[in-house]
């Protein structure tokens, strides 16, 4: 998109729902000398009754768990949600996950239910990868990032994912996705 200008007001995230407890998560990490330690801790349950958060805002258990494991996770999810909303004329991936979940639960045909569930899980996986890609970009290409400032060699997204899997357990998280 040559010549396209970034207009900050078009990317106002104030209308985007922040993950509950996000301010506490971010402030805890900011004062923590070992932010990677959070990646090794299990994520808190979304609620006492085992239910996820607001599914229309993408607060599936897997997403909440991922967001709790990554540095600035709530902010990265919020930015991805803003990008999804900006592109929603074509498809709102976050909302379509819920549509597929509802169809998988209510369709009269077992074959169709299975198909809807499979598509919903693929959409959820894409949503998680969008959040991860946003973390990757902010880590290596944000001019305020310490890695960027120290001239660290930029690894590919695939290399970064492999590295993050060791601390975040990404592959296990992705292999155990559920629409809840």
XYZ file of C-alpha atoms in Angstrom:
180
model
C 0.000 0.000 0.000
C 2.474 2.527 -1.225
C 1.774 6.058 -0.131
C -0.870 5.041 2.412
C -0.684 7.212 5.488
C -1.260 6.049 9.034
C -3.998 8.164 10.573
C -3.987 7.671 14.352
C -7.613 8.705 14.870
C -8.694 5.893 12.533
C -7.054 3.422 14.911
C -8.675 4.640 18.115
C -8.807 1.545 20.318
C -10.949 3.203 22.991
C -14.083 1.624 21.487
C -12.532 -1.841 21.622
C -13.268 -3.957 24.681
C -10.206 -4.678 26.808
C -9.815 -8.137 28.324
C -11.042 -8.051 31.957
C -8.154 -7.482 34.369
C -5.873 -6.242 31.591
C -4.627 -3.230 33.503
C -3.522 -5.481 36.367
C -1.824 -7.929 34.006
C 0.125 -5.163 32.275
C 1.126 -3.397 35.503
C 2.287 -6.679 37.061
C 4.475 -7.407 34.045
C 5.888 -3.884 33.886
C 7.273 -4.184 37.415
C 8.362 -7.815 37.092
C 12.105 -8.420 36.552
C 11.297 -11.784 34.892
C 8.344 -11.211 32.535
C 8.895 -14.635 30.986
C 7.852 -16.217 34.273
C 4.243 -15.356 33.485
C 4.421 -17.581 30.440
C 5.079 -20.580 32.662
C 2.155 -19.919 35.010
C -1.261 -21.381 34.254
C -3.861 -18.873 33.160
C -6.629 -17.927 35.537
C -10.099 -19.203 34.730
C -12.318 -16.750 32.913
C -15.032 -17.083 35.547
C -15.997 -19.221 38.503
C -18.572 -21.221 36.554
C -16.050 -22.325 33.902
C -17.595 -20.098 31.241
C -15.440 -18.018 28.959
C -15.740 -14.275 28.748
C -17.638 -12.334 26.104
C -17.370 -14.603 23.053
C -18.506 -11.816 20.728
C -15.277 -10.055 21.690
C -13.203 -13.203 21.159
C -12.772 -14.041 24.829
C -12.514 -17.786 24.291
C -10.584 -19.764 26.900
C -7.644 -20.309 24.546
C -7.467 -16.595 23.687
C -7.665 -15.535 27.329
C -4.975 -18.039 28.210
C -2.697 -16.801 25.428
C -3.287 -13.148 26.324
C -2.394 -13.887 29.951
C 0.884 -15.539 28.884
C 2.302 -12.876 26.569
C 3.752 -9.495 27.444
C 1.211 -6.745 26.674
C -1.218 -9.477 25.674
C -4.366 -7.447 26.363
C -3.038 -4.530 24.306
C -2.015 -6.816 21.442
C -5.494 -8.406 21.409
C -7.104 -4.979 21.557
C -5.117 -3.819 18.521
C -6.015 -6.978 16.567
C -9.680 -6.456 17.468
C -9.419 -2.897 16.152
C -7.881 -4.160 12.884
C -10.618 -6.791 12.563
C -13.270 -4.118 13.077
C -11.610 -1.911 10.449
C -11.838 -4.790 7.948
C -15.302 -5.979 8.982
C -16.923 -4.934 5.703
C -15.359 -8.074 4.265
C -15.463 -10.372 7.325
C -15.388 -9.947 11.075
C -13.331 -12.985 11.987
C -13.932 -12.568 15.713
C -17.732 -12.473 15.355
C -17.755 -15.238 12.736
C -16.155 -17.629 15.236
C -19.246 -17.193 17.405
C -21.565 -17.616 14.409
C -19.889 -20.928 13.556
C -20.023 -22.032 17.202
C -23.761 -21.320 17.380
C -24.417 -23.143 14.100
C -22.346 -26.114 15.286
C -24.517 -26.324 18.387
C -27.912 -25.900 16.718
C -27.828 -27.287 13.178
C -30.118 -30.322 12.769
C -27.628 -32.247 10.608
C -24.732 -33.902 12.476
C -22.544 -33.640 9.362
C -23.235 -29.919 9.047
C -22.628 -29.420 12.791
C -19.203 -31.036 12.428
C -18.387 -28.879 9.390
C -19.408 -25.688 11.214
C -17.333 -26.693 14.250
C -14.289 -27.359 12.068
C -14.570 -23.971 10.349
C -15.102 -22.244 13.712
C -11.944 -23.849 15.097
C -9.977 -22.763 12.011
C -11.251 -19.190 12.495
C -10.230 -19.289 16.173
C -6.767 -20.520 15.200
C -6.444 -17.647 12.686
C -7.512 -15.182 15.362
C -4.839 -16.497 17.725
C -2.211 -16.278 14.977
C -3.216 -12.660 14.306
C -2.593 -11.840 17.975
C 0.730 -13.663 17.865
C 1.737 -11.891 14.658
C 0.953 -8.550 16.275
C 3.230 -9.474 19.207
C 5.949 -10.497 16.742
C 5.726 -7.240 14.778
C 5.767 -5.147 17.949
C 8.741 -7.102 19.279
C 10.958 -6.745 16.221
C 9.728 -3.724 14.303
C 8.434 -1.252 16.895
C 11.008 1.535 17.186
C 10.421 1.607 20.955
C 11.207 -2.107 21.334
C 14.457 -2.849 23.108
C 15.216 -5.577 20.544
C 14.819 -3.060 17.721
C 16.937 -0.451 19.509
C 19.740 -2.914 20.174
C 19.840 -4.044 16.550
C 18.985 -7.664 17.294
C 18.766 -9.814 14.174
C 15.171 -10.162 13.106
C 14.022 -13.753 12.968
C 11.192 -14.915 10.751
C 7.715 -15.285 12.210
C 8.052 -19.057 11.908
C 11.363 -19.025 13.833
C 9.830 -16.763 16.463
C 6.814 -19.074 16.881
C 9.125 -22.048 17.449
C 11.040 -20.047 20.068
C 7.834 -18.875 21.769
C 6.474 -22.408 21.869
C 9.198 -23.334 24.348
C 8.035 -20.745 26.887
C 4.361 -20.325 26.051
C 3.321 -23.841 25.089
C 1.728 -22.542 21.883
C 1.497 -25.862 20.091
C -0.314 -27.488 23.011
C -2.675 -24.503 23.187
C -3.383 -24.684 19.442
C -3.802 -28.465 19.475
C -6.392 -28.275 22.259
C -8.606 -25.482 20.868
C -12.286 -25.526 21.755
C -15.013 -23.018 20.987
C -15.609 -22.090 24.616
